[in-house]
Amino acid sequence: MENMENETGAIRLQAQRSQYREHSVPLYLTSSFMFEDAEQARAVFAEEEQGQVYSRYGNPNVDELLQKMCFLEKAEDGFAFASGMGAIFGTLGALLQSGDHVLACRSVFGSTHQLLTNVFPKWGITHTYADASKPEEWESLITPATKLILIETPSNPGLELIDLEWLGELKRKYNLLLVVDNCFATPVLQTPTDFGADLVLHSATKYIDGQGRVLGGVTVGPKELIAKIRFFARHTGPAMSPFNAWVLSKSLETLQLRVEKHCENALKLAEALEGNPALEKVNYPFLPSFPQYDLARKQMRQGGGIVTLEVKGGYDAAKRFIDNLQMASITSNLGDTRTIVTHPASTTHSKLKEEERAATGITPGLVRVSVGLESINDIIADVKQALERVS
Ligand code: PLP
């Protein structure tokens, strides 16, 4: 069908059916694929003929997931990785070489920070962090060696936003590659390729799965860049398993519905908590009090599923709040049907230096709430009773 909308594509794009004409796509749990004869094997390896070869290279379940992700992110081609970090490493590793410089937003995810700070320098790849709240400084941080800009918007967990329209212009002016980690927004809330992003990547572990079952990562973009990433990833091995691709492709069928409901619940929770005496601050992109509210309204369709709370009284008070919760889970994932709380300073971002955390708004009292799909009345009641018993 031509001109499908996103909800339709996420459901109807399907790997080729087998002779059984199954309605729901089967799981192609196989390491390799057979050839008709020796000549066909030669022709497929020589890329004279198309065909599946080996599941580290590709697999019908992985191909189906990528077809849907390319459709949703308006991209030509993609590669699926075993995890989000696999996607970030595979993408940057494929496109950068010794001597190259990366300009990254300073509020990147903790493991991305480790990759830039403690892994890439040993291959001569350097980086500089730019402050999302000071766009006027970014241009001066670009050097002749700068090859790529890497950002998250909204960031994890600081919820810092970056103006994608402005960044698209900057990257065009200096002929740089723009790579956007769209994990928090998902294609439901924002489409970075509309603003000139070259590559969009995801930790599919989060909202794409949406039920906390499997890890996965996806990078999509133009054919010629994905060809380089595919070459790098095929020969270094971080490919997604067929099983995870099958789960994730099924999950995409409900992505739109889930993300809309996550956003609705998150906004209601944020509104219910603003002014709560146990809190210093409630951060949510679609709250008018959010410092980048206008930008959020400009480039996001809804505010996302993450609310962060700054509990009065620092780490001890944040710990008491978390321990008082009766329903929300204490775990480091996000984007799940279940409401999850995480204390970034002592868990996901504990390896950062104190001043690095402070620079991205990760205070000792900050608690990240990934708002789930339970009844919003129950979520609000759980968080409120836990706050009441903090002091
Ligand atoms: N990017 C962002 C924004 C994340 O939040 C995460 C994980 O939390 C990752 C990347 C890494 O993804 P994964 O855990 O699937 O490797």
mmCIF file of C-alpha atoms and ligand atoms in Angstrom:
data_model
loop_
_atom_site.group_PDB
_atom_site.id
_atom_site.type_symbol
_atom_site.label_atom_id
_atom_site.label_comp_id
_atom_site.label_asym_id
_atom_site.label_seq_id
_atom_site.Cartn_x
_atom_site.Cartn_y
_atom_site.Cartn_z
ATOM 1 C CA MET A 1 0.000 0.000 0.000
ATOM 2 C CA GLU A 2 1.331 3.446 -0.930
ATOM 3 C CA ASN A 3 1.502 6.443 1.452
ATOM 4 C CA MET A 4 0.909 4.426 4.606
ATOM 5 C CA GLU A 5 0.916 6.333 7.879
ATOM 6 C CA ASN A 6 3.350 5.349 10.647
ATOM 7 C CA GLU A 7 0.876 3.264 12.681
ATOM 8 C CA THR A 8 0.019 1.245 9.566
ATOM 9 C CA GLY A 9 3.622 0.682 8.481
ATOM 10 C CA ALA A 10 4.619 -0.452 11.970
ATOM 11 C CA ILE A 11 1.952 -3.160 11.723
ATOM 12 C CA ARG A 12 1.736 -4.052 8.045
ATOM 13 C CA LEU A 13 5.350 -4.081 6.834
ATOM 14 C CA GLN A 14 6.180 -7.754 7.073
ATOM 15 C CA ALA A 15 8.936 -10.185 6.089
ATOM 16 C CA GLN A 16 7.980 -12.375 3.153
ATOM 17 C CA ARG A 17 5.519 -15.092 4.151
ATOM 18 C CA SER A 18 6.512 -18.763 3.844
ATOM 19 C CA GLN A 19 4.496 -21.390 1.930
ATOM 20 C CA TYR A 20 2.260 -21.728 5.039
ATOM 21 C CA ARG A 21 0.958 -18.161 4.604
ATOM 22 C CA GLU A 22 1.256 -17.443 8.337
ATOM 23 C CA HIS A 23 -0.553 -14.294 9.487
ATOM 24 C CA SER A 24 1.922 -13.421 12.256
ATOM 25 C CA VAL A 25 5.555 -13.456 11.129
ATOM 26 C CA PRO A 26 7.415 -16.649 12.154
ATOM 27 C CA LEU A 27 10.738 -16.670 13.985
ATOM 28 C CA TYR A 28 13.605 -17.579 11.647
ATOM 29 C CA LEU A 29 15.813 -19.139 14.301
ATOM 30 C CA THR A 30 18.644 -20.280 12.093
ATOM 31 C CA SER A 31 22.356 -19.461 12.036
ATOM 32 C CA SER A 32 22.717 -19.859 8.286
ATOM 33 C CA PHE A 33 20.671 -20.264 5.082
ATOM 34 C CA MET A 34 20.973 -22.951 2.386
ATOM 35 C CA PHE A 35 21.787 -22.442 -1.284
ATOM 36 C CA GLU A 36 20.228 -24.334 -4.218
ATOM 37 C CA ASP A 37 23.644 -25.334 -5.501
ATOM 38 C CA ALA A 38 27.318 -24.348 -5.442
ATOM 39 C CA GLU A 39 26.813 -21.802 -8.219
ATOM 40 C CA GLN A 40 24.091 -19.969 -6.279
ATOM 41 C CA ALA A 41 26.311 -19.901 -3.181
ATOM 42 C CA ARG A 42 29.064 -18.293 -5.258
ATOM 43 C CA ALA A 43 26.673 -15.769 -6.814
ATOM 44 C CA VAL A 44 25.185 -14.703 -3.466
ATOM 45 C CA PHE A 45 28.635 -14.286 -1.915
ATOM 46 C CA ALA A 46 29.715 -12.285 -4.965
ATOM 47 C CA GLU A 47 26.594 -10.102 -4.446
ATOM 48 C CA GLU A 48 25.459 -10.878 -8.006
ATOM 49 C CA GLU A 49 22.296 -12.391 -6.549
ATOM 50 C CA GLN A 50 20.351 -11.366 -3.435
ATOM 51 C CA GLY A 51 19.813 -13.912 -0.685
ATOM 52 C CA GLN A 52 20.180 -14.640 2.987
ATOM 53 C CA VAL A 53 23.570 -16.052 3.958
ATOM 54 C CA TYR A 54 24.247 -16.100 7.686
ATOM 55 C CA SER A 55 22.456 -14.466 10.626
ATOM 56 C CA ARG A 56 25.424 -12.282 11.586
ATOM 57 C CA TYR A 57 24.984 -10.690 8.133
ATOM 58 C CA GLY A 58 21.204 -10.573 8.050
ATOM 59 C CA ASN A 59 18.045 -12.552 8.785
ATOM 60 C CA PRO A 60 14.391 -12.140 7.715
ATOM 61 C CA ASN A 61 13.346 -11.093 11.248
ATOM 62 C CA VAL A 62 16.134 -8.523 11.442
ATOM 63 C CA ASP A 63 15.308 -7.280 7.948
ATOM 64 C CA GLU A 64 11.650 -6.842 8.897
ATOM 65 C CA LEU A 65 12.549 -4.817 11.993
ATOM 66 C CA LEU A 66 14.876 -2.634 9.924
ATOM 67 C CA GLN A 67 12.268 -2.118 7.219
ATOM 68 C CA LYS A 68 9.873 -0.782 9.852
ATOM 69 C CA MET A 69 12.506 1.367 11.606
ATOM 70 C CA CYS A 70 13.601 2.915 8.289
ATOM 71 C CA PHE A 71 9.971 3.647 7.474
ATOM 72 C CA LEU A 72 9.306 5.292 10.845
ATOM 73 C CA GLU A 73 12.551 7.308 10.868
ATOM 74 C CA LYS A 74 12.343 8.241 7.159
ATOM 75 C CA ALA A 75 15.684 6.611 6.306
ATOM 76 C CA GLU A 76 16.918 4.514 3.391
ATOM 77 C CA ASP A 77 18.675 1.663 5.144
ATOM 78 C CA GLY A 78 19.719 0.352 8.550
ATOM 79 C CA PHE A 79 21.662 -2.141 10.626
ATOM 80 C CA ALA A 80 20.479 -3.854 13.823
ATOM 81 C CA PHE A 81 22.808 -4.445 16.748
ATOM 82 C CA ALA A 82 22.734 -6.578 19.899
ATOM 83 C CA SER A 83 22.253 -3.490 22.098
ATOM 84 C CA GLY A 84 22.019 0.287 21.982
ATOM 85 C CA MET A 85 25.690 0.568 22.908
ATOM 86 C CA GLY A 86 26.456 -1.866 20.075
ATOM 87 C CA ALA A 87 24.722 0.610 17.744
ATOM 88 C CA ILE A 88 26.666 3.602 19.086
ATOM 89 C CA PHE A 89 30.012 1.794 18.984
ATOM 90 C CA GLY A 90 29.301 0.204 15.590
ATOM 91 C CA THR A 91 28.219 3.515 14.068
ATOM 92 C CA LEU A 92 31.058 5.682 15.359
ATOM 93 C CA GLY A 93 33.615 2.891 14.992
ATOM 94 C CA ALA A 94 32.681 2.435 11.341
ATOM 95 C CA LEU A 95 32.743 6.123 10.406
ATOM 96 C CA LEU A 96 35.649 7.537 12.415
ATOM 97 C CA GLN A 97 39.363 7.069 12.145
ATOM 98 C CA SER A 98 42.457 8.042 14.046
ATOM 99 C CA GLY A 99 42.777 11.843 14.175
ATOM 100 C CA ASP A 100 39.029 12.484 13.942
ATOM 101 C CA HIS A 101 37.225 14.618 16.505
ATOM 102 C CA VAL A 102 33.639 14.257 17.762
ATOM 103 C CA LEU A 103 31.548 17.130 19.079
ATOM 104 C CA ALA A 104 29.057 15.625 21.532
ATOM 105 C CA CYS A 105 26.410 17.101 23.787
ATOM 106 C CA ARG A 106 27.759 16.895 27.326
ATOM 107 C CA SER A 107 24.681 15.089 28.610
ATOM 108 C CA VAL A 108 25.224 11.838 26.699
ATOM 109 C CA PHE A 109 24.231 8.510 28.261
ATOM 110 C CA GLY A 110 26.762 7.170 30.819
ATOM 111 C CA SER A 111 28.183 4.343 28.642
ATOM 112 C CA THR A 112 28.412 6.678 25.614
ATOM 113 C CA HIS A 113 30.466 8.981 27.828
ATOM 114 C CA GLN A 114 32.725 6.036 28.769
ATOM 115 C CA LEU A 115 33.126 5.125 25.088
ATOM 116 C CA LEU A 116 34.164 8.673 24.158
ATOM 117 C CA THR A 117 36.362 9.197 27.216
ATOM 118 C CA ASN A 118 37.983 5.823 27.844
ATOM 119 C CA VAL A 119 37.746 3.734 24.659
ATOM 120 C CA PHE A 120 38.050 5.901 21.532
ATOM 121 C CA PRO A 121 41.116 7.902 22.690
ATOM 122 C CA LYS A 122 43.217 4.732 22.467
ATOM 123 C CA TRP A 123 42.500 4.756 18.711
ATOM 124 C CA GLY A 124 43.307 8.465 18.444
ATOM 125 C CA ILE A 125 39.663 9.636 18.282
ATOM 126 C CA THR A 126 39.043 12.672 20.472
ATOM 127 C CA HIS A 127 35.925 14.533 21.561
ATOM 128 C CA THR A 128 34.726 17.781 23.100
ATOM 129 C CA TYR A 129 31.509 18.207 25.052
ATOM 130 C CA ALA A 130 29.193 21.089 24.218
ATOM 131 C CA ASP A 131 26.618 22.550 26.567
ATOM 132 C CA ALA A 132 23.067 22.170 25.250
ATOM 133 C CA SER A 133 22.011 25.355 27.045
ATOM 134 C CA LYS A 134 24.732 27.432 25.295
ATOM 135 C CA PRO A 135 24.229 26.892 21.540
ATOM 136 C CA GLU A 136 26.265 30.045 20.836
ATOM 137 C CA GLU A 137 29.397 28.171 22.008
ATOM 138 C CA TRP A 138 29.088 25.151 19.705
ATOM 139 C CA GLU A 139 30.552 26.745 16.573
ATOM 140 C CA SER A 140 33.783 27.669 18.401
ATOM 141 C CA LEU A 141 34.240 24.034 19.466
ATOM 142 C CA ILE A 142 34.339 22.758 15.876
ATOM 143 C CA THR A 143 37.928 22.136 14.701
ATOM 144 C CA PRO A 144 39.316 21.107 11.289
ATOM 145 C CA ALA A 145 39.425 17.522 12.677
ATOM 146 C CA THR A 146 35.739 17.517 13.644
ATOM 147 C CA LYS A 147 33.918 14.873 11.639
ATOM 148 C CA LEU A 148 30.729 14.148 13.516
ATOM 149 C CA ILE A 149 28.227 15.635 15.972
ATOM 150 C CA LEU A 150 26.610 13.198 18.406
ATOM 151 C CA ILE A 151 23.605 14.225 20.459
ATOM 152 C CA GLU A 152 20.676 13.009 22.512
ATOM 153 C CA THR A 153 17.501 15.050 22.758
ATOM 154 C CA PRO A 154 15.909 14.710 25.291
ATOM 155 C CA SER A 155 19.014 13.513 27.113
ATOM 156 C CA ASN A 156 19.231 10.716 29.673
ATOM 157 C CA PRO A 157 18.551 11.575 32.453
ATOM 158 C CA GLY A 158 18.932 15.401 32.383
ATOM 159 C CA LEU A 159 16.108 15.874 29.821
ATOM 160 C CA GLU A 160 18.201 18.541 28.103
ATOM 161 C CA LEU A 161 16.859 19.410 24.650
ATOM 162 C CA ILE A 162 18.797 20.524 21.594
ATOM 163 C CA ASP A 163 17.219 22.504 18.775
ATOM 164 C CA LEU A 164 17.341 20.075 15.848
ATOM 165 C CA GLU A 165 16.560 22.740 13.251
ATOM 166 C CA TRP A 166 19.499 24.886 14.406
ATOM 167 C CA LEU A 167 21.809 21.878 14.615
ATOM 168 C CA GLY A 168 20.821 20.761 11.111
ATOM 169 C CA GLU A 169 21.971 24.158 9.816
ATOM 170 C CA LEU A 170 25.232 24.005 11.792
ATOM 171 C CA LYS A 171 26.106 20.560 10.484
ATOM 172 C CA ARG A 172 25.404 21.667 6.896
ATOM 173 C CA LYS A 173 27.570 24.790 7.305
ATOM 174 C CA TYR A 174 30.590 22.725 8.405
ATOM 175 C CA ASN A 175 29.768 19.606 6.350
ATOM 176 C CA LEU A 176 29.666 17.348 9.423
ATOM 177 C CA LEU A 177 27.781 14.128 10.057
ATOM 178 C CA LEU A 178 24.920 14.560 12.511
ATOM 179 C CA VAL A 179 24.096 11.459 14.586
ATOM 180 C CA VAL A 180 21.034 11.612 16.846
ATOM 181 C CA ASP A 181 20.311 9.112 19.620
ATOM 182 C CA ASN A 182 16.497 9.192 19.425
ATOM 183 C CA CYS A 183 15.973 6.704 22.228
ATOM 184 C CA PHE A 184 13.975 8.957 24.591
ATOM 185 C CA ALA A 185 11.720 10.520 21.963
ATOM 186 C CA THR A 186 11.207 7.500 19.653
ATOM 187 C CA PRO A 187 10.017 8.124 16.076
ATOM 188 C CA VAL A 188 6.540 8.733 17.510
ATOM 189 C CA LEU A 189 7.590 12.049 19.078
ATOM 190 C CA GLN A 190 10.257 13.418 16.755
ATOM 191 C CA THR A 191 11.826 12.663 13.360
ATOM 192 C CA PRO A 192 15.458 13.896 13.362
ATOM 193 C CA THR A 193 15.918 13.186 9.627
ATOM 194 C CA ASP A 194 13.349 15.954 8.950
ATOM 195 C CA PHE A 195 15.934 18.396 10.342
ATOM 196 C CA GLY A 196 18.958 16.991 8.503
ATOM 197 C CA ALA A 197 20.205 14.250 10.836
ATOM 198 C CA ASP A 198 22.307 11.821 8.804
ATOM 199 C CA LEU A 199 22.003 8.884 11.148
ATOM 200 C CA VAL A 200 19.436 8.114 13.825
ATOM 201 C CA LEU A 201 20.154 5.482 16.397
ATOM 202 C CA HIS A 202 18.239 3.763 19.155
ATOM 203 C CA SER A 203 18.589 1.650 22.182
ATOM 204 C CA ALA A 204 15.672 -0.571 21.113
ATOM 205 C CA THR A 205 15.871 -1.998 24.650
ATOM 206 C CA LYS A 206 13.755 0.951 25.795
ATOM 207 C CA TYR A 207 10.462 2.069 24.190
ATOM 208 C CA ILE A 208 10.890 -0.015 21.035
ATOM 209 C CA ASP A 209 10.623 -3.202 23.098
ATOM 210 C CA GLY A 210 8.538 -1.438 25.719
ATOM 211 C CA GLN A 211 8.167 -4.444 27.974
ATOM 212 C CA GLY A 212 11.670 -4.890 29.366
ATOM 213 C CA ARG A 213 12.345 -8.226 27.665
ATOM 214 C CA VAL A 214 15.200 -7.923 25.168
ATOM 215 C CA LEU A 215 18.220 -5.768 24.351
ATOM 216 C CA GLY A 216 18.678 -4.267 20.931
ATOM 217 C CA GLY A 217 20.123 -1.357 18.984
ATOM 218 C CA VAL A 218 19.338 0.091 15.565
ATOM 219 C CA THR A 219 21.070 2.643 13.329
ATOM 220 C CA VAL A 220 19.323 4.008 10.231
ATOM 221 C CA GLY A 221 20.441 6.468 7.567
ATOM 222 C CA PRO A 222 21.502 6.835 3.928
ATOM 223 C CA LYS A 223 22.577 3.729 2.006
ATOM 224 C CA GLU A 224 26.224 4.746 1.598
ATOM 225 C CA LEU A 225 26.766 5.361 5.325
ATOM 226 C CA ILE A 226 24.901 2.199 6.344
ATOM 227 C CA ALA A 227 27.071 0.210 3.883
ATOM 228 C CA LYS A 228 30.156 1.293 5.880
ATOM 229 C CA ILE A 229 28.435 0.472 9.184
ATOM 230 C CA ARG A 230 27.283 -2.904 7.846
ATOM 231 C CA PHE A 231 30.830 -3.768 6.735
ATOM 232 C CA PHE A 232 32.242 -2.827 10.157
ATOM 233 C CA ALA A 233 29.498 -4.619 12.114
ATOM 234 C CA ARG A 234 29.440 -7.772 9.991
ATOM 235 C CA HIS A 235 33.124 -8.327 10.575
ATOM 236 C CA THR A 236 33.228 -7.305 14.234
ATOM 237 C CA GLY A 237 30.125 -9.281 15.221
ATOM 238 C CA PRO A 238 27.668 -7.182 17.315
ATOM 239 C CA ALA A 239 24.611 -8.202 15.251
ATOM 240 C CA MET A 240 21.100 -8.525 16.688
ATOM 241 C CA SER A 241 19.759 -12.048 17.233
ATOM 242 C CA PRO A 242 16.735 -13.196 15.166
ATOM 243 C CA PHE A 243 14.764 -13.785 18.372
ATOM 244 C CA ASN A 244 15.303 -10.234 19.632
ATOM 245 C CA ALA A 245 14.421 -8.844 16.201
ATOM 246 C CA TRP A 246 11.199 -10.882 16.184
ATOM 247 C CA VAL A 247 10.229 -9.539 19.638
ATOM 248 C CA LEU A 248 11.110 -5.951 18.688
ATOM 249 C CA SER A 249 9.256 -6.043 15.381
ATOM 250 C CA LYS A 250 6.132 -7.293 17.177
ATOM 251 C CA SER A 251 6.576 -4.501 19.736
ATOM 252 C CA LEU A 252 6.629 -1.863 17.007
ATOM 253 C CA GLU A 253 3.029 -2.785 16.196
ATOM 254 C CA THR A 254 1.968 -1.051 19.438
ATOM 255 C CA LEU A 255 4.680 1.639 19.631
ATOM 256 C CA GLN A 256 2.413 4.558 18.737
ATOM 257 C CA LEU A 257 -0.303 3.551 21.206
ATOM 258 C CA ARG A 258 2.159 2.884 23.995
ATOM 259 C CA VAL A 259 4.205 6.054 23.569
ATOM 260 C CA GLU A 260 1.090 8.241 23.415
ATOM 261 C CA LYS A 261 -0.150 6.689 26.675
ATOM 262 C CA HIS A 262 3.300 6.959 28.340
ATOM 263 C CA CYS A 263 3.263 10.680 27.478
ATOM 264 C CA GLU A 264 -0.291 11.184 28.742
ATOM 265 C CA ASN A 265 0.536 9.484 32.053
ATOM 266 C CA ALA A 266 3.863 11.331 32.404
ATOM 267 C CA LEU A 267 2.235 14.740 31.903
ATOM 268 C CA LYS A 268 -0.476 13.918 34.463
ATOM 269 C CA LEU A 269 2.134 12.741 36.988
ATOM 270 C CA ALA A 270 4.286 15.845 36.442
ATOM 271 C CA GLU A 271 1.262 18.130 36.872
ATOM 272 C CA ALA A 272 0.148 16.301 40.026
ATOM 273 C CA LEU A 273 3.606 16.647 41.604
ATOM 274 C CA GLU A 274 4.433 20.276 40.779
ATOM 275 C CA GLY A 275 4.561 22.223 44.048
ATOM 276 C CA ASN A 276 4.805 19.062 46.187
ATOM 277 C CA PRO A 277 6.546 20.167 49.433
ATOM 278 C CA ALA A 278 8.962 17.197 49.358
ATOM 279 C CA LEU A 279 10.290 18.229 45.951
ATOM 280 C CA GLU A 280 12.750 20.893 44.920
ATOM 281 C CA LYS A 281 11.661 20.594 41.286
ATOM 282 C CA VAL A 282 9.699 18.513 38.759
ATOM 283 C CA ASN A 283 11.234 18.326 35.264
ATOM 284 C CA TYR A 284 9.081 17.410 32.274
ATOM 285 C CA PRO A 285 9.456 18.900 28.764
ATOM 286 C CA PHE A 286 5.727 19.671 28.346
ATOM 287 C CA LEU A 287 5.343 21.449 31.721
ATOM 288 C CA PRO A 288 5.258 25.238 31.142
ATOM 289 C CA SER A 289 7.816 25.593 33.979
ATOM 290 C CA PHE A 290 10.373 23.481 32.041
ATOM 291 C CA PRO A 291 13.276 25.768 30.992
ATOM 292 C CA GLN A 292 13.126 24.574 27.361
ATOM 293 C CA TYR A 293 9.324 24.325 27.151
ATOM 294 C CA ASP A 294 9.089 26.364 23.908
ATOM 295 C CA LEU A 295 11.673 24.186 22.177
ATOM 296 C CA ALA A 296 9.924 21.046 23.412
ATOM 297 C CA ARG A 297 6.640 22.264 21.900
ATOM 298 C CA LYS A 298 8.416 23.170 18.663
ATOM 299 C CA GLN A 299 10.134 19.880 17.925
ATOM 300 C CA MET A 300 8.363 17.179 19.947
ATOM 301 C CA ARG A 301 4.824 15.943 19.344
ATOM 302 C CA GLN A 302 4.362 15.095 23.055
ATOM 303 C CA GLY A 303 6.628 15.412 26.099
ATOM 304 C CA GLY A 304 7.903 11.819 26.421
ATOM 305 C CA GLY A 305 7.534 9.211 29.134
ATOM 306 C CA ILE A 306 10.249 10.361 31.532
ATOM 307 C CA VAL A 307 9.753 12.727 34.465
ATOM 308 C CA THR A 308 12.632 13.597 36.782
ATOM 309 C CA LEU A 309 12.122 14.629 40.389
ATOM 310 C CA GLU A 310 14.580 16.537 42.547
ATOM 311 C CA VAL A 311 13.850 15.373 46.064
ATOM 312 C CA LYS A 312 14.585 17.902 48.854
ATOM 313 C CA GLY A 313 17.318 16.613 51.160
ATOM 314 C CA GLY A 314 19.746 15.091 48.598
ATOM 315 C CA TYR A 315 20.786 11.448 48.340
ATOM 316 C CA ASP A 316 19.410 10.312 51.728
ATOM 317 C CA ALA A 317 15.975 11.755 50.984
ATOM 318 C CA ALA A 318 16.012 10.328 47.418
ATOM 319 C CA LYS A 319 16.864 6.886 48.830
ATOM 320 C CA ARG A 320 14.022 7.109 51.368
ATOM 321 C CA PHE A 321 11.589 8.139 48.611
ATOM 322 C CA ILE A 322 12.643 5.195 46.428
ATOM 323 C CA ASP A 323 12.427 2.716 49.306
ATOM 324 C CA ASN A 324 8.945 4.003 50.263
ATOM 325 C CA LEU A 325 7.477 3.185 46.842
ATOM 326 C CA GLN A 326 5.044 0.285 46.953
ATOM 327 C CA MET A 327 4.423 -0.306 43.245
ATOM 328 C CA ALA A 328 7.140 1.306 41.089
ATOM 329 C CA SER A 329 10.107 -0.966 40.332
ATOM 330 C CA ILE A 330 13.673 -0.036 41.275
ATOM 331 C CA THR A 331 15.665 -0.942 38.188
ATOM 332 C CA SER A 332 17.903 0.807 35.692
ATOM 333 C CA ASN A 333 15.842 0.245 32.527
ATOM 334 C CA LEU A 334 13.212 2.630 31.142
ATOM 335 C CA GLY A 335 10.431 2.735 28.587
ATOM 336 C CA ASP A 336 8.633 -0.270 30.128
ATOM 337 C CA THR A 337 4.906 -0.799 30.721
ATOM 338 C CA ARG A 338 5.848 -0.832 34.415
ATOM 339 C CA THR A 339 6.688 2.426 36.194
ATOM 340 C CA ILE A 340 10.395 2.411 37.049
ATOM 341 C CA VAL A 341 12.482 4.617 39.312
ATOM 342 C CA THR A 342 16.244 5.017 39.014
ATOM 343 C CA HIS A 343 18.703 7.086 41.043
ATOM 344 C CA PRO A 344 21.174 8.054 38.276
ATOM 345 C CA ALA A 345 23.925 9.470 40.535
ATOM 346 C CA SER A 346 24.396 6.170 42.395
ATOM 347 C CA THR A 347 23.679 3.770 39.498
ATOM 348 C CA THR A 348 23.699 4.522 35.731
ATOM 349 C CA HIS A 349 25.897 7.627 36.087
ATOM 350 C CA SER A 350 27.918 6.603 39.169
ATOM 351 C CA LYS A 351 31.138 6.203 37.134
ATOM 352 C CA LEU A 352 31.094 9.894 36.173
ATOM 353 C CA LYS A 353 33.012 12.419 38.260
ATOM 354 C CA GLU A 354 30.948 14.540 40.669
ATOM 355 C CA GLU A 355 31.514 17.683 38.565
ATOM 356 C CA GLU A 356 30.560 15.843 35.334
ATOM 357 C CA ARG A 357 27.269 14.807 36.926
ATOM 358 C CA ALA A 358 26.642 18.315 38.255
ATOM 359 C CA ALA A 359 27.217 19.806 34.785
ATOM 360 C CA THR A 360 24.354 17.740 33.352
ATOM 361 C CA GLY A 361 21.918 18.307 36.196
ATOM 362 C CA ILE A 362 22.409 14.908 37.875
ATOM 363 C CA THR A 363 22.128 16.100 41.456
ATOM 364 C CA PRO A 364 22.286 13.729 44.469
ATOM 365 C CA GLY A 365 18.526 14.176 44.964
ATOM 366 C CA LEU A 366 17.542 13.497 41.329
ATOM 367 C CA VAL A 367 15.264 10.504 40.697
ATOM 368 C CA ARG A 368 14.318 9.459 37.158
ATOM 369 C CA VAL A 369 10.786 8.139 36.807
ATOM 370 C CA SER A 370 9.977 6.175 33.672
ATOM 371 C CA VAL A 371 6.230 6.499 33.779
ATOM 372 C CA GLY A 372 4.510 3.230 32.905
ATOM 373 C CA LEU A 373 1.127 2.252 31.556
ATOM 374 C CA GLU A 374 -0.518 1.322 34.856
ATOM 375 C CA SER A 375 -3.573 3.398 35.855
ATOM 376 C CA ILE A 376 -2.370 6.977 36.314
ATOM 377 C CA ASN A 377 -4.360 7.152 39.586
ATOM 378 C CA ASP A 378 -2.292 4.301 41.008
ATOM 379 C CA ILE A 379 0.999 5.804 39.769
ATOM 380 C CA ILE A 380 0.219 9.200 41.318
ATOM 381 C CA ALA A 381 -0.966 7.597 44.581
ATOM 382 C CA ASP A 382 2.215 5.506 44.862
ATOM 383 C CA VAL A 383 4.587 8.428 44.232
ATOM 384 C CA LYS A 384 2.664 10.793 46.539
ATOM 385 C CA GLN A 385 2.542 8.366 49.477
ATOM 386 C CA ALA A 386 6.284 7.713 49.076
ATOM 387 C CA LEU A 387 7.034 11.469 49.083
ATOM 388 C CA GLU A 388 4.838 12.067 52.129
ATOM 389 C CA ARG A 389 6.975 9.642 54.127
ATOM 390 C CA VAL A 390 10.366 11.062 53.083
ATOM 391 C CA SER A 391 10.834 13.410 56.025
HETATM 392 N N1 PLP B 1 21.339 5.620 24.567
HETATM 393 C C1 PLP B 1 20.517 6.019 25.548
HETATM 394 C C2 PLP B 1 19.907 7.383 25.495
HETATM 395 C C3 PLP B 1 20.213 5.159 26.619
HETATM 396 O O1 PLP B 1 19.382 5.568 27.578
HETATM 397 C C4 PLP B 1 20.810 3.874 26.648
HETATM 398 C C5 PLP B 1 20.552 2.939 27.765
HETATM 399 O O2 PLP B 1 19.967 3.320 28.769
HETATM 400 C C6 PLP B 1 21.689 3.517 25.616
HETATM 401 C C7 PLP B 1 21.900 4.403 24.583
HETATM 402 C C8 PLP B 1 22.355 2.176 25.605
HETATM 403 O O3 PLP B 1 21.459 1.181 25.242
HETATM 404 P P1 PLP B 1 21.612 -0.371 25.634
HETATM 405 O O4 PLP B 1 21.437 -0.455 27.109
HETATM 406 O O5 PLP B 1 20.531 -1.042 24.849
HETATM 407 O O6 PLP B 1 22.967 -0.799 25.221
#
